[in-house]
Structure formats: C-alpha cells, structure tokens
PDB file of C-alpha atoms in Angstrom:
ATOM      1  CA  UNK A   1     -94.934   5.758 -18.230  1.00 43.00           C
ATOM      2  CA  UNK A   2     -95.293   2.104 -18.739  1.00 37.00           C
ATOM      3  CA  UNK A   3     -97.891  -0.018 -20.977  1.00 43.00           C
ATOM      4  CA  UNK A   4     -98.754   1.153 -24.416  1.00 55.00           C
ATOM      5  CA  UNK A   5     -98.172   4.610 -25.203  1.00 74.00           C
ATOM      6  CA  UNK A   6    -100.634   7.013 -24.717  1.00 84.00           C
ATOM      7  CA  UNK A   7    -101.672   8.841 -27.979  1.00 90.00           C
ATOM      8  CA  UNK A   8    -102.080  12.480 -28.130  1.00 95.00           C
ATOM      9  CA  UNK A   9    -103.129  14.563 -30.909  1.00 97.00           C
ATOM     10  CA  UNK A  10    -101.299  18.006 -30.801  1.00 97.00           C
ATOM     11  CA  UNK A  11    -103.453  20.806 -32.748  1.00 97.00           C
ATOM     12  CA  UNK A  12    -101.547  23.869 -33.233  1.00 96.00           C
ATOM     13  CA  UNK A  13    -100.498  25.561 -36.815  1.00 95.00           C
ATOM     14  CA  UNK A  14     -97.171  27.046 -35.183  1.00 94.00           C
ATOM     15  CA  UNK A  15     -94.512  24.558 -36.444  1.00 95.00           C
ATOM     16  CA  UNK A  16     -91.736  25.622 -33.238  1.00 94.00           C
ATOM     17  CA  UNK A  17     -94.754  24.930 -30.492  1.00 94.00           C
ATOM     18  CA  UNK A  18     -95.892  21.550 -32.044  1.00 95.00           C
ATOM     19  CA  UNK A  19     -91.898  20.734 -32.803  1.00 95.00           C
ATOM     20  CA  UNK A  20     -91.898  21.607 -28.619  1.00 94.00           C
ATOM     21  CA  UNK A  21     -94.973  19.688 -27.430  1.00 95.00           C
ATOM     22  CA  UNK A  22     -93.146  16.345 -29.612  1.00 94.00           C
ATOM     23  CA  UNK A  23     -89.649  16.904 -27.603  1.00 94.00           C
ATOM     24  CA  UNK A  24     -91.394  16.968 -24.496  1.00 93.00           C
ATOM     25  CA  UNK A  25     -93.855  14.622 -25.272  1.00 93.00           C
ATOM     26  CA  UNK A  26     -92.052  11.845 -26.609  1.00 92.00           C
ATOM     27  CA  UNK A  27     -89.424  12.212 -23.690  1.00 90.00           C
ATOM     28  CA  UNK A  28     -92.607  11.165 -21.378  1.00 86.00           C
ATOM     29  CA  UNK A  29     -93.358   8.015 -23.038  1.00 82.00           C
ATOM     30  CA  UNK A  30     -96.622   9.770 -25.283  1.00 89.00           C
ATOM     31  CA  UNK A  31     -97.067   9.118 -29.225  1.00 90.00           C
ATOM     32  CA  UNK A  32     -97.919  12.058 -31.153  1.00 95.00           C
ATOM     33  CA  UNK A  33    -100.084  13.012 -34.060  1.00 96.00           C
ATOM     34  CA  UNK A  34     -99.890  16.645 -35.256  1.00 97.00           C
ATOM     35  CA  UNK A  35    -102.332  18.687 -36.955  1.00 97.00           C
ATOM     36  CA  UNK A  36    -101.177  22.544 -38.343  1.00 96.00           C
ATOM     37  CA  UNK A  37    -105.439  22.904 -38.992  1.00 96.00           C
ATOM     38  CA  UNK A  38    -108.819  22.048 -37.842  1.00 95.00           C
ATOM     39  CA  UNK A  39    -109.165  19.648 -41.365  1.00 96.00           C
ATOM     40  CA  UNK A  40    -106.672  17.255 -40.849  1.00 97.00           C
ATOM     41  CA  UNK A  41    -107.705  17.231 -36.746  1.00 96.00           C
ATOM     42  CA  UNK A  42    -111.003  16.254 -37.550  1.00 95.00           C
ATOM     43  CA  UNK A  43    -109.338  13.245 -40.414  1.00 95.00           C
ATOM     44  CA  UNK A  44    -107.112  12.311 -37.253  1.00 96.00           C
ATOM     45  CA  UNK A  45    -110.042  11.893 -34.964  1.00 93.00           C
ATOM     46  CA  UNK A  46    -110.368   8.296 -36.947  1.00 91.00           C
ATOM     47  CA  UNK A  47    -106.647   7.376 -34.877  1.00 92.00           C
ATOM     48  CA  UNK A  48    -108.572   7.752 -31.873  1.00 89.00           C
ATOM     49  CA  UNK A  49    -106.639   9.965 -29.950  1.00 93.00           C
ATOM     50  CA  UNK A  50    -106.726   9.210 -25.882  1.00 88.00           C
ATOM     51  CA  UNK A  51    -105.640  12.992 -25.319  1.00 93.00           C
ATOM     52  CA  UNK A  52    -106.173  16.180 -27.735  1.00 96.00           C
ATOM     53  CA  UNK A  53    -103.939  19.544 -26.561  1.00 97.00           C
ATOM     54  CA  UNK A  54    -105.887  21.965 -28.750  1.00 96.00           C
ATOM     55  CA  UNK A  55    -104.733  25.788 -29.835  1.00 94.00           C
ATOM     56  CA  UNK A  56    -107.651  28.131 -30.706  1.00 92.00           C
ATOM     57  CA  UNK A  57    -106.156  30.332 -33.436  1.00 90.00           C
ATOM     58  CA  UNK A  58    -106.466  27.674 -36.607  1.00 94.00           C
ATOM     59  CA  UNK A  59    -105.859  29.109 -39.866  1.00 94.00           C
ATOM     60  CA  UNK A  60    -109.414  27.544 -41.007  1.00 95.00           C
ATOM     61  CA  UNK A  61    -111.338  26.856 -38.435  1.00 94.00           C
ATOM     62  CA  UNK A  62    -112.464  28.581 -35.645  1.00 93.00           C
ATOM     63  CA  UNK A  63    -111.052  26.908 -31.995  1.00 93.00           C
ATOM     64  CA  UNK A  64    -114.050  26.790 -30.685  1.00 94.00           C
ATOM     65  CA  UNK A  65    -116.223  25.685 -33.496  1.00 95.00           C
ATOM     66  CA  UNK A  66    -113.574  22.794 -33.913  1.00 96.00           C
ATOM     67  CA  UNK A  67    -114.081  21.816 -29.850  1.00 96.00           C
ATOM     68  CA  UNK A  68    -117.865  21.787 -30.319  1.00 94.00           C
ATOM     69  CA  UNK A  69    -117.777  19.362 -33.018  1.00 95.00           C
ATOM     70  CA  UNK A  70    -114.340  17.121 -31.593  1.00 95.00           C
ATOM     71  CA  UNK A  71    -116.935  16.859 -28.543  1.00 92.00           C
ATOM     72  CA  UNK A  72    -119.886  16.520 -30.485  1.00 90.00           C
ATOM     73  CA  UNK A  73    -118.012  13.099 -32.130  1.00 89.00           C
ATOM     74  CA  UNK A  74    -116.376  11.809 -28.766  1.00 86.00           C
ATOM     75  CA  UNK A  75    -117.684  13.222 -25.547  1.00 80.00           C
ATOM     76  CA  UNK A  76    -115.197  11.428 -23.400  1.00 83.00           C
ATOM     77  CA  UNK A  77    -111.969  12.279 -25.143  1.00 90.00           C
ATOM     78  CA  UNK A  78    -110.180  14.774 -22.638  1.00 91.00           C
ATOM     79  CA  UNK A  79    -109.387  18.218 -24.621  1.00 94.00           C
ATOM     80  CA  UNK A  80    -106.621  20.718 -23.377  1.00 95.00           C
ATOM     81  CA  UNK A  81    -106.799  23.842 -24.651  1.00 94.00           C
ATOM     82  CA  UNK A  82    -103.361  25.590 -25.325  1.00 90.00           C
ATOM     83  CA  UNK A  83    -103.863  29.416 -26.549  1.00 87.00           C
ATOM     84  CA  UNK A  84    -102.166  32.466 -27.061  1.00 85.00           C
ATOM     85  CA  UNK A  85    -105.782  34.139 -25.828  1.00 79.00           C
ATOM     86  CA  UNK A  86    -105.910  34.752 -22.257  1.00 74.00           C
ATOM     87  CA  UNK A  87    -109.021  36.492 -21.988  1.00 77.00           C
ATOM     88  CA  UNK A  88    -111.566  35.344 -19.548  1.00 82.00           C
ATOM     89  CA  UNK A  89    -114.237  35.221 -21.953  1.00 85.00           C
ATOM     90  CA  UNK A  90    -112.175  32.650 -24.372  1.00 84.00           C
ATOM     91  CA  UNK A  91    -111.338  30.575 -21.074  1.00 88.00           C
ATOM     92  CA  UNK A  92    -114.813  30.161 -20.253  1.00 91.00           C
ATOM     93  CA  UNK A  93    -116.305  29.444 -23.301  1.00 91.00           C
ATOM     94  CA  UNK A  94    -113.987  26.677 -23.861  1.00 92.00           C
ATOM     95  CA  UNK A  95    -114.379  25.320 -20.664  1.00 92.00           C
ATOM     96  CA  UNK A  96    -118.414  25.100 -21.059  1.00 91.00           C
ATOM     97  CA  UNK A  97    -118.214  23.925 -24.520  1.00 92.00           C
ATOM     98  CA  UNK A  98    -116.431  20.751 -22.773  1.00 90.00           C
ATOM     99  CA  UNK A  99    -112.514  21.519 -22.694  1.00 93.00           C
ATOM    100  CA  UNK A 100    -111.088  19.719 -19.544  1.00 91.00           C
ATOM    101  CA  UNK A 101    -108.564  22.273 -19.052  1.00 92.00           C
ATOM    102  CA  UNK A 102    -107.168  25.532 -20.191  1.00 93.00           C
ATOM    103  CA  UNK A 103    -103.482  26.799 -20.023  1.00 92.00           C
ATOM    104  CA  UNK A 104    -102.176  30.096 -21.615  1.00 89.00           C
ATOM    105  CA  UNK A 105     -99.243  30.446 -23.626  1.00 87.00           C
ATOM    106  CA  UNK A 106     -96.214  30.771 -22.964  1.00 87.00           C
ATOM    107  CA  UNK A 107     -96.295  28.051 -20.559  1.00 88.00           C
ATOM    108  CA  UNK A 108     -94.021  25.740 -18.773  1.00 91.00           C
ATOM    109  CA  UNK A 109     -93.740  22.392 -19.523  1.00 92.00           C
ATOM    110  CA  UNK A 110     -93.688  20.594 -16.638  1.00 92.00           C
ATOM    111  CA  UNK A 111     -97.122  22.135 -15.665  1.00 90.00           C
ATOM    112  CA  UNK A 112     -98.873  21.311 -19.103  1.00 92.00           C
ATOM    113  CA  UNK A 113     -97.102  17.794 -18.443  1.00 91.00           C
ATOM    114  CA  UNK A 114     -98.433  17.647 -15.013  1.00 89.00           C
ATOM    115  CA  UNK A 115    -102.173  18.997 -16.658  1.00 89.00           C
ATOM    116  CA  UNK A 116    -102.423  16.809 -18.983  1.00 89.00           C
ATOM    117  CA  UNK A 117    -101.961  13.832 -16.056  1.00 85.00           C
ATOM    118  CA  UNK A 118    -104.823  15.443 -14.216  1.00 83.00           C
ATOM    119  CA  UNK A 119    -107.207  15.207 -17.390  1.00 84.00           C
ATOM    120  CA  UNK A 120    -106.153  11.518 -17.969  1.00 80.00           C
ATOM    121  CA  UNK A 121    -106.804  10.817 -14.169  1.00 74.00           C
ATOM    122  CA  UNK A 122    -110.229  12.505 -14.770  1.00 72.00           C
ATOM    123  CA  UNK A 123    -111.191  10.385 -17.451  1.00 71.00           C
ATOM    124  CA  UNK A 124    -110.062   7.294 -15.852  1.00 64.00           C
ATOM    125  CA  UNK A 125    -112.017   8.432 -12.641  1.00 63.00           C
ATOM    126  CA  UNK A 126    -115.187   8.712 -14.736  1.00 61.00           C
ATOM    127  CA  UNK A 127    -115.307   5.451 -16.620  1.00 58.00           C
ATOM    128  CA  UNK A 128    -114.672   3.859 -13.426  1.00 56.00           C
ATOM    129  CA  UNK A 129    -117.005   6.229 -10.765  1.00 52.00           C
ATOM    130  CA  UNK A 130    -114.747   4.567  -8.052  1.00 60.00           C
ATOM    131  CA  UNK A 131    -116.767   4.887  -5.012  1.00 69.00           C
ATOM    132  CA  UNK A 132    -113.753   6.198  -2.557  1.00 83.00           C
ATOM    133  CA  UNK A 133    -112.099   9.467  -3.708  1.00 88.00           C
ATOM    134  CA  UNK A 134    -108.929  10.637  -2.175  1.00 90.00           C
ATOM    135  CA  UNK A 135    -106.706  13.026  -2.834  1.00 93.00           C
ATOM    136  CA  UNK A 136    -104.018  13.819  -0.301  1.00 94.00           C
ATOM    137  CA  UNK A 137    -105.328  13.596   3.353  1.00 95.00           C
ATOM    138  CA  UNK A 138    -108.574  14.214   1.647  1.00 96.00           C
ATOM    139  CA  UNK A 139    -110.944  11.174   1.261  1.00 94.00           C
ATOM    140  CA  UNK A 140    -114.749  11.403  -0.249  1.00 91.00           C
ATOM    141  CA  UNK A 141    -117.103   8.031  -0.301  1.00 86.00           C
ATOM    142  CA  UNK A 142    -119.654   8.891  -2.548  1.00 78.00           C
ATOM    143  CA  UNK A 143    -121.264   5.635  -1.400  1.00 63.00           C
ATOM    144  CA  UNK A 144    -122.048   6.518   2.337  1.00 73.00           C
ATOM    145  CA  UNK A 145    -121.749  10.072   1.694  1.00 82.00           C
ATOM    146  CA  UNK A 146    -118.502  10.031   4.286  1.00 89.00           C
ATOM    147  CA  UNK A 147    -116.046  13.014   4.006  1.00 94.00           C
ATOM    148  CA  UNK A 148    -112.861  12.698   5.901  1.00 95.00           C
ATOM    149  CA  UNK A 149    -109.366  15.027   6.265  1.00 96.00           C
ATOM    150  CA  UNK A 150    -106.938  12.350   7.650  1.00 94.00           C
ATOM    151  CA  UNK A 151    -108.949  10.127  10.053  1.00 93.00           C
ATOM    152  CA  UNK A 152    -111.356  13.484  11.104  1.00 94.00           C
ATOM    153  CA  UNK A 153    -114.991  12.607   9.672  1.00 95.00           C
ATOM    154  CA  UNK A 154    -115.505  16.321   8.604  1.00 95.00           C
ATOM    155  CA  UNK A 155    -120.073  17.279   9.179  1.00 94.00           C
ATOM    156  CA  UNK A 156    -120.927  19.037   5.818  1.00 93.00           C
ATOM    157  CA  UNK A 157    -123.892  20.759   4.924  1.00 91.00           C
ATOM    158  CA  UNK A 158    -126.328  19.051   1.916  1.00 87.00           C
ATOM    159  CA  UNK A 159    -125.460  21.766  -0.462  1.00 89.00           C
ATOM    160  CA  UNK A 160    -121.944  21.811   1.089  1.00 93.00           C
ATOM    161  CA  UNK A 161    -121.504  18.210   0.175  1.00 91.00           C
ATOM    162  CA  UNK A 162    -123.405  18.521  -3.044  1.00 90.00           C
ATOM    163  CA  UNK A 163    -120.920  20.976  -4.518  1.00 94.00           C
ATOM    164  CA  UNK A 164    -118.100  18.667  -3.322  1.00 95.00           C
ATOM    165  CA  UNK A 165    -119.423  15.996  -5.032  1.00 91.00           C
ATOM    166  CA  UNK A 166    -119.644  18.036  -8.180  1.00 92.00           C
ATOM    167  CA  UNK A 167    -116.298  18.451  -7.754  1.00 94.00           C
ATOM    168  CA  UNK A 168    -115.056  14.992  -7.263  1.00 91.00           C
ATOM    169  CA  UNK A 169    -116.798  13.981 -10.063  1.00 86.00           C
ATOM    170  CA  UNK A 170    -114.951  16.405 -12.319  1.00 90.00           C
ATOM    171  CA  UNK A 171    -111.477  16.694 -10.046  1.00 90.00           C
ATOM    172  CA  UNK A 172    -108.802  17.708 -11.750  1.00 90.00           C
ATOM    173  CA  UNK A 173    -111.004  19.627 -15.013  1.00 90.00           C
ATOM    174  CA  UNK A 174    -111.861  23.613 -14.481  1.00 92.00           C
ATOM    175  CA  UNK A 175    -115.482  23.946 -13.691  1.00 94.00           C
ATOM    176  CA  UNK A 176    -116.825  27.505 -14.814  1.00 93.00           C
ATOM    177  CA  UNK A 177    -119.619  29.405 -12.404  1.00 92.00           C
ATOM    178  CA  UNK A 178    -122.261  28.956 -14.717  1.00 89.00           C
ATOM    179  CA  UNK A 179    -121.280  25.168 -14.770  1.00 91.00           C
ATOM    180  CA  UNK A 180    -121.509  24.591 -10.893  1.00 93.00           C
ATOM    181  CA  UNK A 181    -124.537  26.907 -10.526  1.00 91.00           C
ATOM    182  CA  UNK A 182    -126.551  25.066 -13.050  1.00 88.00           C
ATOM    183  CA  UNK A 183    -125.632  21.740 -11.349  1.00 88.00           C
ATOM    184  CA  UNK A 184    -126.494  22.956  -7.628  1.00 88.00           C
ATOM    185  CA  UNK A 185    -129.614  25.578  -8.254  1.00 83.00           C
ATOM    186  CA  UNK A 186    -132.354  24.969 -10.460  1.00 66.00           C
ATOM    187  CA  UNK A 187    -131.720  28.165 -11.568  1.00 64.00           C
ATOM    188  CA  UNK A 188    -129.168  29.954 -12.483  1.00 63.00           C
ATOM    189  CA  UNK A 189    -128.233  32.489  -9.943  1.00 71.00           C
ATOM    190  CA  UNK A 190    -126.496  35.329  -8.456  1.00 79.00           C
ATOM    191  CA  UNK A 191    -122.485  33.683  -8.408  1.00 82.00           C
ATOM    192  CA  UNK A 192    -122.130  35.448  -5.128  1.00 86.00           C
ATOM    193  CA  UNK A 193    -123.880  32.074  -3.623  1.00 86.00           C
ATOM    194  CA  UNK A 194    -121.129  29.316  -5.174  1.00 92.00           C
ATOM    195  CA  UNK A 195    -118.471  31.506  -3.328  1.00 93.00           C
ATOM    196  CA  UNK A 196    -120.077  31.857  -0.018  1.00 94.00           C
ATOM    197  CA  UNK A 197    -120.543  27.963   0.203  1.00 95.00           C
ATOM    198  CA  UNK A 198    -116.877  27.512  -1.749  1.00 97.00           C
ATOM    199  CA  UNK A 199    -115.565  29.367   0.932  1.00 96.00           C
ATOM    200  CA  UNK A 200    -117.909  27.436   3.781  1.00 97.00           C
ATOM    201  CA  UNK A 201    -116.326  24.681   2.311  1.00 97.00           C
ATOM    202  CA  UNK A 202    -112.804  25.307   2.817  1.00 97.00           C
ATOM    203  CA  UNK A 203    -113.144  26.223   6.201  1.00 97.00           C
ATOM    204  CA  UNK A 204    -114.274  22.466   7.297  1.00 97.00           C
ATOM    205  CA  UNK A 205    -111.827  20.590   4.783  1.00 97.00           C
ATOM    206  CA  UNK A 206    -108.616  23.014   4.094  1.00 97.00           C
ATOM    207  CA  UNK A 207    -105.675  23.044   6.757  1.00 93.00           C
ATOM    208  CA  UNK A 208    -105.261  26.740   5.679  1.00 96.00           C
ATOM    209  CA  UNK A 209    -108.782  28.258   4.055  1.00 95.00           C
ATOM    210  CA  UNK A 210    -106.745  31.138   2.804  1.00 94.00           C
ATOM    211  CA  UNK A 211    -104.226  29.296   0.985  1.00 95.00           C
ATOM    212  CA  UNK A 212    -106.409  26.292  -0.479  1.00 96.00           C
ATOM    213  CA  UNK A 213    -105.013  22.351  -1.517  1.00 96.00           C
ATOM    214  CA  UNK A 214    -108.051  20.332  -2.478  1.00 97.00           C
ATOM    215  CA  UNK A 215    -110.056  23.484  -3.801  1.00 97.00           C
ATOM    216  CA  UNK A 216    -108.758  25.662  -6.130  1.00 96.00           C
ATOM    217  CA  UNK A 217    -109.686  28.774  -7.741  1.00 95.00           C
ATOM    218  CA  UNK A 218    -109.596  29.704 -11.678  1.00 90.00           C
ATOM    219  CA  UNK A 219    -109.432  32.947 -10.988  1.00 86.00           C
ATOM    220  CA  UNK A 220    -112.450  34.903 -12.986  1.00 85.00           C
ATOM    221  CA  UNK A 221    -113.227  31.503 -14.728  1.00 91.00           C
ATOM    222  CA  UNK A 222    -114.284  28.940 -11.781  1.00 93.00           C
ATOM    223  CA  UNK A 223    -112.810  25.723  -9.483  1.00 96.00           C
ATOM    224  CA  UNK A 224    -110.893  22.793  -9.816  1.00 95.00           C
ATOM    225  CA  UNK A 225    -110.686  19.882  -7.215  1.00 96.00           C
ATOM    226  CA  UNK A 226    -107.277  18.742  -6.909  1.00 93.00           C
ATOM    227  CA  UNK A 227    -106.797  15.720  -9.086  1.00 87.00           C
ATOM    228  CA  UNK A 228    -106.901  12.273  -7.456  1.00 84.00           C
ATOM    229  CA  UNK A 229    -103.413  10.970  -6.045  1.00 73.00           C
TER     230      UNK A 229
END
C-alpha cells in the first residue's frame, strides 16, 4: 500500500479480536482507531474514518442501531460488518441498513483483508462512476450500454442488462433480494424472478454458469459482482 495510510476504525469490545485486526492491519500499511463501544465510535466518527469494520454485539449499543446512525452521518463511508451472528436475518438487515459487506466470525484474515479491498474499490468506483467497468475478461460500458467477455460483444436482455448494471454499480458490496427487486420491479415481488434472470444472466456472461466468477451468490442473503480488477 503506498500514499497516505488508509484509516480504519475497528469497532469491536473483544480486546484479542481488535488486538488481531491491529497486527494484521498495520502489517498492510492501514492506521487504526479502536473503539470497545458504540460511544466512543460515534466520538471517532469526527477522525473521519475512510473504512469502519463494525461488530454487532456492543456492550451499549445495539449493532444495528449504531450502523443506522454511522450511515445516517456519512452515507459514503464503506462499513464491514464483523459478527459472531451468522443468522440470515442479522446478515440481511445489515446489509439493507447500508453495510457494504458482511463476514462471520471466526474468519480468515486474508479474506477480510481481501474484503475490505473490494469495499474501498467500491467506493472509489462510485465517486468516480467510471464509464468502462471491467473485471477480469468481463468489461461493462455503461455509456453505450456495451457488454463484452474477452472481445465477444455478449446480446443481453433490457432487464438482463438492467440487473447487471445494478450490479456494477455496487460490485464488490452484497446486494440483498429485497435490494435488487426494489431497484428492477416497481414492486416488490415474488424473489423467484431475480433468480430466473440471475441465472439467464450467467448463462450469456459466465465461462461455467454452474460455478460462477463475475456473479456471485450470498447464499440466503443475495449477489455480489466481483469487484473491479
């Protein structure tokens, strides 16, 4: 990592996980701020954090209550959600109350590492709405609405293409069924129609449908587009 360090507030009131997240942190070139409750989180929020890794079990605030308000201060700030709850329910309510990712504990490392560059890429991606997408062989101009798997133009459908591009705005972050639904139907509907046209979708852009790159399942929770390269 080169530049200024990026600065990350760690939320968690387990002293061995946020003692963890600052070893492997610091290693990787971040600067840390720790908060053991949702109080001194919200007095950190004045650092300006670039990158919040949150834990839902606070000793006096609720997770969730304290990810409302972090995104009701700074919508753009990405939020990854590190928990000990690994119910679907949590996992989706995060998600939709604006958490760019979720991972379960224990984890790995190197995967919450690798995470957290996929919600930075995100955010990036969104303050600049670069026209040209790509991602692996996969390339999306959201200008002249051209989709292409190596140099193969690939002929989508318009609500084929519109989910896609609801996924390259958002690659890399979770998006829950209810969010995609919302953004394709007028109306909320039956979830069985985001997975038929997930699943036309593969067919055209994935090598192997069965065994997807660029779209990914959440399983029970939603999709994620492969974060840009």
């Amino acid at each position: 990592m080169t530049g200024a360090p990026i600065k990350v507030l760690v939320i968690d009131d387990e002293p061995p996980i946020r003692k963890l997240l600052r070893m492997g942190l610091t290693t990787q070139g971040y600067d840390i701020l720790e908060a053991s409750n949702g109080k001194l989180a919200l007095d950190l929020l004045a650092q300006e954090p670039a990158l919040i890794i949150l834990d839902l079990g606070l000793p006096d605030i609720d997770g969730l209550e304290l990810l409302r308000t972090i995104r009701g201060r700074n919508e753009a700030v990405p939020v990854v959600v590190l928990s000990s709850r690994g119910d679907e329910v949590g996992k989706v309510q995060a998600l939709d109350l604006g958490a760019d990712d979720y991972i379960t504990k224990p984890f790995g490392m190197d995967e919450l590492l690798a995470r957290l560059r996929a919600a930075l890429r995100h955010q990036l991606q969104v303050q600049g709405e670069r026209p040209v997408f790509r991602t692996g062989d996969l390339s999306v101009d959201l200008v002249r609405r051209i989709v292409k798997v190596g140099e193969r133009e690939i002929k989508l459908s318009p609500k084929e293409y519109d989910l896609l591009r609801v996924l390259v705005q958002h690659a890399g972050k979770v998006l829950t069924h209810r969010f995609l639904l919302k953004e394709l139907w007028d109306e909320l509907t039956d979830a069985q129609y985001l997975r038929v046209y997930v699943r036309q979708l593969r067919q055209k852009i994935e090598i192997d449908p069965e065994r997807p790159q660029f779209v990914l399942t959440e399983t029970g929770i939603g999709y994620r587009l492969r974060a840009p390269d």
